[in-house]
mmCIF file of C-alpha atoms and ligand atoms in Angstrom:
data_model
loop_
_atom_site.group_PDB
_atom_site.id
_atom_site.type_symbol
_atom_site.label_atom_id
_atom_site.label_comp_id
_atom_site.label_asym_id
_atom_site.label_seq_id
_atom_site.Cartn_x
_atom_site.Cartn_y
_atom_site.Cartn_z
ATOM 1 C CA UNK A 28 16.792 -21.795 25.039
ATOM 2 C CA UNK A 29 14.558 -19.192 23.398
ATOM 3 C CA UNK A 30 15.272 -18.366 19.746
ATOM 4 C CA UNK A 31 17.043 -15.024 19.270
ATOM 5 C CA UNK A 32 15.352 -12.279 17.282
ATOM 6 C CA UNK A 33 16.411 -8.925 15.960
ATOM 7 C CA UNK A 34 13.693 -6.270 16.189
ATOM 8 C CA UNK A 35 13.932 -3.662 13.433
ATOM 9 C CA UNK A 36 10.573 -1.987 14.012
ATOM 10 C CA UNK A 37 9.162 -0.330 17.105
ATOM 11 C CA UNK A 38 6.535 -2.541 18.719
ATOM 12 C CA UNK A 39 3.626 -1.681 21.015
ATOM 13 C CA UNK A 40 3.638 -3.166 24.529
ATOM 14 C CA UNK A 41 1.287 -6.106 23.820
ATOM 15 C CA UNK A 42 3.441 -7.249 20.895
ATOM 16 C CA UNK A 43 6.647 -6.735 22.899
ATOM 17 C CA UNK A 44 5.244 -8.798 25.772
ATOM 18 C CA UNK A 45 4.498 -11.744 23.450
ATOM 19 C CA UNK A 46 7.843 -11.330 21.762
ATOM 20 C CA UNK A 47 9.725 -11.389 25.077
ATOM 21 C CA UNK A 48 7.735 -14.363 26.369
ATOM 22 C CA UNK A 49 8.864 -16.415 23.366
ATOM 23 C CA UNK A 50 12.192 -14.990 22.210
ATOM 24 C CA UNK A 51 15.393 -13.441 23.384
ATOM 25 C CA UNK A 52 16.102 -10.077 21.747
ATOM 26 C CA UNK A 53 19.492 -9.617 20.160
ATOM 27 C CA UNK A 54 21.221 -6.729 18.464
ATOM 28 C CA UNK A 55 23.711 -9.034 16.798
ATOM 29 C CA UNK A 56 22.716 -10.015 13.231
ATOM 30 C CA UNK A 57 24.997 -13.066 13.391
ATOM 31 C CA UNK A 58 22.971 -14.489 16.293
ATOM 32 C CA UNK A 59 19.506 -13.699 14.938
ATOM 33 C CA UNK A 60 17.245 -16.605 13.985
ATOM 34 C CA UNK A 61 14.319 -14.296 13.373
ATOM 35 C CA UNK A 62 13.719 -10.661 12.428
ATOM 36 C CA UNK A 63 10.754 -8.362 12.906
ATOM 37 C CA UNK A 64 11.005 -5.813 10.098
ATOM 38 C CA UNK A 65 9.084 -3.153 8.212
ATOM 39 C CA UNK A 66 8.910 -1.626 4.737
ATOM 40 C CA UNK A 67 12.165 0.254 5.230
ATOM 41 C CA UNK A 68 14.103 -2.765 6.543
ATOM 42 C CA UNK A 69 17.076 -3.939 4.524
ATOM 43 C CA UNK A 70 18.948 -7.016 5.675
ATOM 44 C CA UNK A 71 22.568 -7.946 5.135
ATOM 45 C CA UNK A 72 21.813 -11.642 4.663
ATOM 46 C CA UNK A 73 25.468 -12.504 4.210
ATOM 47 C CA UNK A 74 26.006 -11.535 7.864
ATOM 48 C CA UNK A 75 23.008 -13.509 9.172
ATOM 49 C CA UNK A 76 23.970 -17.189 8.979
ATOM 50 C CA UNK A 77 21.377 -18.347 11.548
ATOM 51 C CA UNK A 78 18.400 -16.483 10.128
ATOM 52 C CA UNK A 79 15.349 -18.696 9.446
ATOM 53 C CA UNK A 80 12.377 -16.346 9.482
ATOM 54 C CA UNK A 81 11.485 -12.702 8.828
ATOM 55 C CA UNK A 82 8.137 -11.270 9.910
ATOM 56 C CA UNK A 83 7.357 -7.956 8.260
ATOM 57 C CA UNK A 84 4.905 -5.535 9.891
ATOM 58 C CA UNK A 85 3.401 -4.834 6.479
ATOM 59 C CA UNK A 86 1.416 -6.366 3.671
ATOM 60 C CA UNK A 87 3.934 -5.365 0.998
ATOM 61 C CA UNK A 88 7.435 -6.835 0.938
ATOM 62 C CA UNK A 89 8.996 -5.334 -2.178
ATOM 63 C CA UNK A 90 11.864 -3.959 -0.052
ATOM 64 C CA UNK A 91 13.063 -7.502 0.743
ATOM 65 C CA UNK A 92 15.262 -9.562 -1.565
ATOM 66 C CA UNK A 93 12.746 -12.379 -1.927
ATOM 67 C CA UNK A 94 14.770 -14.620 -4.296
ATOM 68 C CA UNK A 95 17.761 -14.410 -1.972
ATOM 69 C CA UNK A 96 15.648 -15.136 1.120
ATOM 70 C CA UNK A 97 14.166 -18.134 -0.687
ATOM 71 C CA UNK A 98 17.573 -19.336 -1.851
ATOM 72 C CA UNK A 99 18.773 -19.227 1.756
ATOM 73 C CA UNK A 100 15.557 -20.988 2.914
ATOM 74 C CA UNK A 101 14.467 -18.071 5.046
ATOM 75 C CA UNK A 102 10.683 -17.718 5.357
ATOM 76 C CA UNK A 103 9.202 -14.247 4.864
ATOM 77 C CA UNK A 104 5.818 -13.705 6.533
ATOM 78 C CA UNK A 105 3.535 -10.698 6.125
ATOM 79 C CA UNK A 106 0.437 -9.536 7.973
ATOM 80 C CA UNK A 107 -1.838 -8.585 5.073
ATOM 81 C CA UNK A 108 -5.046 -9.641 6.851
ATOM 82 C CA UNK A 109 -4.615 -7.003 9.540
ATOM 83 C CA UNK A 110 -4.681 -3.915 7.323
ATOM 84 C CA UNK A 111 -7.233 -4.522 4.564
ATOM 85 C CA UNK A 112 -10.111 -2.403 5.836
ATOM 86 C CA UNK A 113 -7.932 0.455 7.081
ATOM 87 C CA UNK A 114 -6.103 0.773 3.774
ATOM 88 C CA UNK A 115 -9.411 0.660 1.896
ATOM 89 C CA UNK A 116 -10.666 3.470 4.167
ATOM 90 C CA UNK A 117 -7.661 5.555 3.168
ATOM 91 C CA UNK A 118 -8.248 4.911 -0.533
ATOM 92 C CA UNK A 119 -11.738 6.248 -0.054
ATOM 93 C CA UNK A 120 -10.474 9.234 1.920
ATOM 94 C CA UNK A 121 -8.215 10.075 -1.042
ATOM 95 C CA UNK A 122 -11.085 9.673 -3.508
ATOM 96 C CA UNK A 123 -13.323 11.978 -1.493
ATOM 97 C CA UNK A 124 -10.565 14.485 -0.748
ATOM 98 C CA UNK A 125 -9.480 14.695 -4.404
ATOM 99 C CA UNK A 126 -13.007 14.949 -5.787
ATOM 100 C CA UNK A 127 -14.181 17.507 -3.220
ATOM 101 C CA UNK A 128 -10.826 19.328 -3.116
ATOM 102 C CA UNK A 129 -10.600 18.969 0.660
ATOM 103 C CA UNK A 130 -6.894 19.804 1.086
ATOM 104 C CA UNK A 131 -6.973 22.708 -1.382
ATOM 105 C CA UNK A 132 -10.059 24.283 0.187
ATOM 106 C CA UNK A 133 -8.782 23.716 3.719
ATOM 107 C CA UNK A 134 -5.700 25.730 2.692
ATOM 108 C CA UNK A 135 -7.958 28.442 1.243
ATOM 109 C CA UNK A 136 -9.859 28.853 4.531
ATOM 110 C CA UNK A 137 -6.654 28.881 6.591
ATOM 111 C CA UNK A 138 -5.075 31.519 4.363
ATOM 112 C CA UNK A 139 -8.047 33.875 4.804
ATOM 113 C CA UNK A 140 -8.955 33.503 1.122
ATOM 114 C CA UNK A 141 -12.603 32.487 1.715
ATOM 115 C CA UNK A 142 -14.961 35.029 0.159
ATOM 116 C CA UNK A 143 -18.697 34.979 0.981
ATOM 117 C CA UNK A 144 -20.641 32.426 -1.046
ATOM 118 C CA UNK A 145 -19.219 29.347 -2.749
ATOM 119 C CA UNK A 146 -18.830 30.167 -6.418
ATOM 120 C CA UNK A 147 -18.183 27.625 -9.129
ATOM 121 C CA UNK A 148 -14.439 28.099 -8.625
ATOM 122 C CA UNK A 149 -14.842 26.016 -5.447
ATOM 123 C CA UNK A 150 -16.877 23.235 -7.005
ATOM 124 C CA UNK A 151 -15.658 19.684 -6.912
ATOM 125 C CA UNK A 152 -17.017 16.498 -8.443
ATOM 126 C CA UNK A 153 -19.535 14.008 -7.095
ATOM 127 C CA UNK A 154 -18.316 10.659 -5.862
ATOM 128 C CA UNK A 155 -21.638 8.892 -5.244
ATOM 129 C CA UNK A 156 -23.220 7.327 -8.282
ATOM 130 C CA UNK A 157 -20.021 7.465 -10.358
ATOM 131 C CA UNK A 158 -17.991 4.620 -11.836
ATOM 132 C CA UNK A 159 -15.159 3.276 -9.719
ATOM 133 C CA UNK A 160 -12.391 1.268 -11.389
ATOM 134 C CA UNK A 161 -10.314 -0.843 -9.021
ATOM 135 C CA UNK A 162 -7.059 -2.105 -10.483
ATOM 136 C CA UNK A 163 -6.270 -5.315 -8.599
ATOM 137 C CA UNK A 164 -9.049 -7.193 -6.860
ATOM 138 C CA UNK A 165 -7.256 -8.755 -3.936
ATOM 139 C CA UNK A 166 -8.104 -8.159 -0.285
ATOM 140 C CA UNK A 167 -7.737 -4.370 -0.398
ATOM 141 C CA UNK A 168 -9.167 -3.942 -3.904
ATOM 142 C CA UNK A 169 -12.338 -5.806 -3.024
ATOM 143 C CA UNK A 170 -12.672 -3.842 0.241
ATOM 144 C CA UNK A 171 -12.471 -0.599 -1.788
ATOM 145 C CA UNK A 172 -15.089 -1.983 -4.182
ATOM 146 C CA UNK A 173 -17.455 -2.722 -1.257
ATOM 147 C CA UNK A 174 -17.158 0.867 -0.119
ATOM 148 C CA UNK A 175 -17.864 2.042 -3.666
ATOM 149 C CA UNK A 176 -21.066 0.020 -3.751
ATOM 150 C CA UNK A 177 -22.103 1.720 -0.498
ATOM 151 C CA UNK A 178 -21.745 5.026 -2.359
ATOM 152 C CA UNK A 179 -24.026 3.768 -5.131
ATOM 153 C CA UNK A 180 -21.107 3.488 -7.551
ATOM 154 C CA UNK A 181 -20.813 1.150 -10.495
ATOM 155 C CA UNK A 182 -17.702 -0.917 -9.813
ATOM 156 C CA UNK A 183 -15.333 -2.198 -12.496
ATOM 157 C CA UNK A 184 -12.170 -4.079 -11.665
ATOM 158 C CA UNK A 185 -9.214 -5.894 -13.129
ATOM 159 C CA UNK A 186 -8.017 -9.181 -11.774
ATOM 160 C CA UNK A 187 -5.613 -11.786 -13.102
ATOM 161 C CA UNK A 188 -8.003 -14.551 -12.074
ATOM 162 C CA UNK A 189 -11.720 -14.734 -12.931
ATOM 163 C CA UNK A 190 -13.997 -13.891 -9.963
ATOM 164 C CA UNK A 191 -17.659 -14.439 -9.298
ATOM 165 C CA UNK A 192 -18.287 -10.711 -8.804
ATOM 166 C CA UNK A 193 -19.532 -8.977 -11.976
ATOM 167 C CA UNK A 194 -17.561 -6.009 -13.339
ATOM 168 C CA UNK A 195 -14.272 -7.655 -14.337
ATOM 169 C CA UNK A 196 -12.856 -5.874 -17.398
ATOM 170 C CA UNK A 197 -9.480 -5.404 -19.047
ATOM 171 C CA UNK A 198 -7.362 -2.464 -17.912
ATOM 172 C CA UNK A 199 -7.930 -0.291 -20.987
ATOM 173 C CA UNK A 200 -11.693 -0.575 -20.668
ATOM 174 C CA UNK A 201 -11.512 0.196 -16.952
ATOM 175 C CA UNK A 202 -9.429 3.315 -17.646
ATOM 176 C CA UNK A 203 -11.830 4.531 -20.355
ATOM 177 C CA UNK A 204 -15.012 4.004 -18.346
ATOM 178 C CA UNK A 205 -14.051 4.910 -14.789
ATOM 179 C CA UNK A 206 -14.461 8.264 -13.063
ATOM 180 C CA UNK A 207 -12.130 7.094 -10.286
ATOM 181 C CA UNK A 208 -9.230 4.744 -10.961
ATOM 182 C CA UNK A 209 -7.940 3.240 -7.760
ATOM 183 C CA UNK A 210 -4.683 1.255 -7.813
ATOM 184 C CA UNK A 211 -4.542 -1.699 -5.433
ATOM 185 C CA UNK A 212 -2.018 -4.070 -7.017
ATOM 186 C CA UNK A 213 1.228 -5.233 -5.403
ATOM 187 C CA UNK A 214 4.449 -4.055 -7.039
ATOM 188 C CA UNK A 215 5.781 -6.897 -9.194
ATOM 189 C CA UNK A 216 7.669 -6.957 -12.519
ATOM 190 C CA UNK A 217 4.206 -7.061 -14.184
ATOM 191 C CA UNK A 218 2.857 -4.000 -12.397
ATOM 192 C CA UNK A 219 6.027 -1.877 -12.501
ATOM 193 C CA UNK A 220 4.906 1.334 -14.331
ATOM 194 C CA UNK A 221 1.593 -0.292 -15.201
ATOM 195 C CA UNK A 222 0.129 3.203 -15.536
ATOM 196 C CA UNK A 223 2.139 5.343 -17.954
ATOM 197 C CA UNK A 224 1.282 8.097 -20.410
ATOM 198 C CA UNK A 225 -0.657 5.757 -22.721
ATOM 199 C CA UNK A 226 -2.835 4.522 -19.858
ATOM 200 C CA UNK A 227 -3.329 8.011 -18.389
ATOM 201 C CA UNK A 228 -4.324 9.113 -21.888
ATOM 202 C CA UNK A 229 -7.193 6.619 -21.827
ATOM 203 C CA UNK A 230 -8.700 8.162 -18.679
ATOM 204 C CA UNK A 231 -11.522 10.691 -18.812
ATOM 205 C CA UNK A 232 -10.500 14.378 -18.562
ATOM 206 C CA UNK A 233 -12.615 14.440 -15.386
ATOM 207 C CA UNK A 234 -10.972 11.220 -14.137
ATOM 208 C CA UNK A 235 -9.251 10.975 -10.772
ATOM 209 C CA UNK A 236 -6.355 8.595 -10.090
ATOM 210 C CA UNK A 237 -5.842 7.231 -6.572
ATOM 211 C CA UNK A 238 -2.715 5.283 -5.682
ATOM 212 C CA UNK A 239 -2.493 3.428 -2.368
ATOM 213 C CA UNK A 240 -0.404 0.587 -3.858
ATOM 214 C CA UNK A 241 3.222 1.441 -4.611
ATOM 215 C CA UNK A 242 4.632 4.537 -6.288
ATOM 216 C CA UNK A 243 6.334 2.546 -9.016
ATOM 217 C CA UNK A 244 3.024 1.206 -10.296
ATOM 218 C CA UNK A 245 2.692 4.673 -11.896
ATOM 219 C CA UNK A 246 5.155 6.485 -14.147
ATOM 220 C CA UNK A 247 5.298 9.577 -11.945
ATOM 221 C CA UNK A 248 6.578 11.984 -14.609
ATOM 222 C CA UNK A 249 3.772 10.890 -16.950
ATOM 223 C CA UNK A 250 1.324 11.542 -14.117
ATOM 224 C CA UNK A 251 2.770 15.012 -13.503
ATOM 225 C CA UNK A 252 2.388 15.740 -17.218
ATOM 226 C CA UNK A 253 -1.232 14.510 -17.282
ATOM 227 C CA UNK A 254 -2.109 16.654 -14.258
ATOM 228 C CA UNK A 255 -0.295 19.669 -15.679
ATOM 229 C CA UNK A 256 -2.052 19.409 -19.026
ATOM 230 C CA UNK A 257 -5.281 18.529 -17.224
ATOM 231 C CA UNK A 258 -5.861 15.458 -19.343
ATOM 232 C CA UNK A 259 -7.008 14.023 -16.000
ATOM 233 C CA UNK A 260 -8.667 16.073 -13.300
ATOM 234 C CA UNK A 261 -6.855 15.159 -10.085
ATOM 235 C CA UNK A 262 -4.915 12.549 -8.149
ATOM 236 C CA UNK A 263 -4.842 11.281 -4.598
ATOM 237 C CA UNK A 264 -1.495 9.729 -3.716
ATOM 238 C CA UNK A 265 -0.228 7.873 -0.679
ATOM 239 C CA UNK A 266 2.852 6.389 -2.370
ATOM 240 C CA UNK A 267 5.622 7.665 -4.647
ATOM 241 C CA UNK A 268 8.474 6.471 -6.817
ATOM 242 C CA UNK A 269 10.911 7.803 -4.194
ATOM 243 C CA UNK A 270 9.889 8.028 -0.551
ATOM 244 C CA UNK A 271 9.905 10.408 1.239
ATOM 245 C CA UNK A 272 8.726 12.573 -1.674
ATOM 246 C CA UNK A 273 11.357 15.185 -2.516
ATOM 247 C CA UNK A 274 10.376 18.760 -1.576
ATOM 248 C CA UNK A 275 11.340 19.674 -5.154
ATOM 249 C CA UNK A 276 8.819 17.249 -6.690
ATOM 250 C CA UNK A 277 6.508 19.066 -9.130
ATOM 251 C CA UNK A 278 3.598 17.259 -7.433
ATOM 252 C CA UNK A 279 4.036 19.486 -4.382
ATOM 253 C CA UNK A 280 3.054 22.647 -6.240
ATOM 254 C CA UNK A 281 -0.064 21.138 -7.799
ATOM 255 C CA UNK A 282 -3.406 22.098 -6.257
ATOM 256 C CA UNK A 283 -5.217 19.198 -7.913
ATOM 257 C CA UNK A 284 -3.222 16.547 -6.048
ATOM 258 C CA UNK A 285 -3.748 15.301 -2.499
ATOM 259 C CA UNK A 286 -0.476 14.013 -1.059
ATOM 260 C CA UNK A 287 -0.144 11.694 1.932
ATOM 261 C CA UNK A 288 3.067 10.246 3.424
ATOM 262 C CA UNK A 289 2.449 6.490 2.846
ATOM 263 C CA UNK A 290 -0.006 6.040 5.704
ATOM 264 C CA UNK A 291 -2.359 3.434 4.195
ATOM 265 C CA UNK A 292 -2.357 1.243 7.281
ATOM 266 C CA UNK A 293 -1.317 3.886 9.801
ATOM 267 C CA UNK A 294 -4.019 3.943 12.440
ATOM 268 C CA UNK A 295 -3.269 3.112 16.051
ATOM 269 C CA UNK A 296 -5.553 0.079 16.076
ATOM 270 C CA UNK A 297 -4.302 -1.356 12.809
ATOM 271 C CA UNK A 298 -0.600 -0.784 13.411
ATOM 272 C CA UNK A 299 -0.987 -2.427 16.852
ATOM 273 C CA UNK A 300 -2.794 -5.381 15.253
ATOM 274 C CA UNK A 301 -0.137 -5.637 12.531
ATOM 275 C CA UNK A 302 2.678 -5.699 15.102
ATOM 276 C CA UNK A 303 0.959 -8.416 17.129
ATOM 277 C CA UNK A 304 0.185 -10.466 14.022
ATOM 278 C CA UNK A 305 3.839 -10.241 12.977
ATOM 279 C CA UNK A 306 5.141 -11.406 16.340
ATOM 280 C CA UNK A 307 2.644 -14.292 16.186
ATOM 281 C CA UNK A 308 3.852 -15.134 12.691
ATOM 282 C CA UNK A 309 7.357 -15.435 14.061
ATOM 283 C CA UNK A 310 6.132 -17.588 16.972
ATOM 284 C CA UNK A 311 4.246 -19.873 14.572
ATOM 285 C CA UNK A 312 7.421 -20.428 12.601
ATOM 286 C CA UNK A 313 10.253 -20.443 15.130
ATOM 287 C CA UNK A 314 8.476 -21.785 18.230
ATOM 288 C CA UNK A 315 5.760 -24.094 16.879
ATOM 289 C CA UNK A 316 7.348 -25.036 13.559
ATOM 290 C CA UNK A 317 4.051 -24.267 11.792
ATOM 291 C CA UNK A 318 4.770 -21.196 9.692
ATOM 292 C CA UNK A 319 1.800 -19.187 8.425
ATOM 293 C CA UNK A 320 1.353 -16.179 6.148
ATOM 294 C CA UNK A 321 4.540 -17.171 4.337
ATOM 295 C CA UNK A 322 4.934 -15.343 1.023
ATOM 296 C CA UNK A 323 7.816 -17.502 -0.251
ATOM 297 C CA UNK A 324 6.544 -20.995 0.519
ATOM 298 C CA UNK A 325 9.313 -22.443 -1.713
ATOM 299 C CA UNK A 326 11.716 -21.531 1.109
ATOM 300 C CA UNK A 327 10.066 -24.198 3.251
ATOM 301 C CA UNK A 328 10.312 -27.016 0.719
HETATM 302 C C1 DGY B 411 1.971 -2.200 3.561
HETATM 303 O O1 DGY B 411 1.816 -2.763 4.648
HETATM 304 O O2 DGY B 411 2.499 -2.749 2.594
HETATM 305 C C2 DGY B 411 1.489 -0.802 3.420
HETATM 306 O O3 DGY B 411 2.024 -0.181 2.320
HETATM 307 C C3 DGY B 411 1.727 0.005 4.672
HETATM 308 O O4 DGY B 411 0.879 1.120 4.636
#
């Protein structure tokens, strides 16, 4: 008999085909041995006595109750490898858009506000040749750094572990020296509100903050204050403390902020690859008994 799985995320055809070749789909949580989930998935584990594995179509998994999954010996598997380059592309898009004021000037053209000539009121800031500070030098952080080097940037980074790549500094030094501060750390108790008013105060007045990590890595009201007082120049955000961002958020009225709806990995190719990788994670665990990409390996002990 095929193991039963509950699918909590829409899957493209190729992923569905592999899923159906290996599993029986169920809508009944009590029957489910596996789950395919996403960042918005919440599971009532008390009602899932047969659950052994969860495959999330995401790199991040802060929405899951990891200690409880581990306690119940349920493996949680992510698909971080599939989205590195795409998320790094988006970080760069936010850097370029914030520095060159792409969204603000697009709105100006659309509103008929473009006057002949581009006066200094339309000027942005250079990206090439500047200093890029990457906070968190994991898969995505190092992919952002590679792009920075392609733009002739000096790259600084923070990392818990020493690396061979030069440029590792402590956070305060990174904040002081960087023209662009790009956040690429997972949300953990250590990174919760890592960037608050003190840290924003260390940034250059021309500094630009880019967040493609998680909203809670930044104290959002401190960021609003820094942007309002122009103690930093701009921000490019893909993630927020509360998602979706409230229409009453002060960020919405700020011209010096580029706002995206948490789309770091959202390209057709990458989301398809993530879905397939997640189904294969579930197969590795529930069909072959060889789990991979498990983020709570203690659950398997
Ligand atoms: C992830 O997979 O964690 C990303 O945030 C999705 O864009």
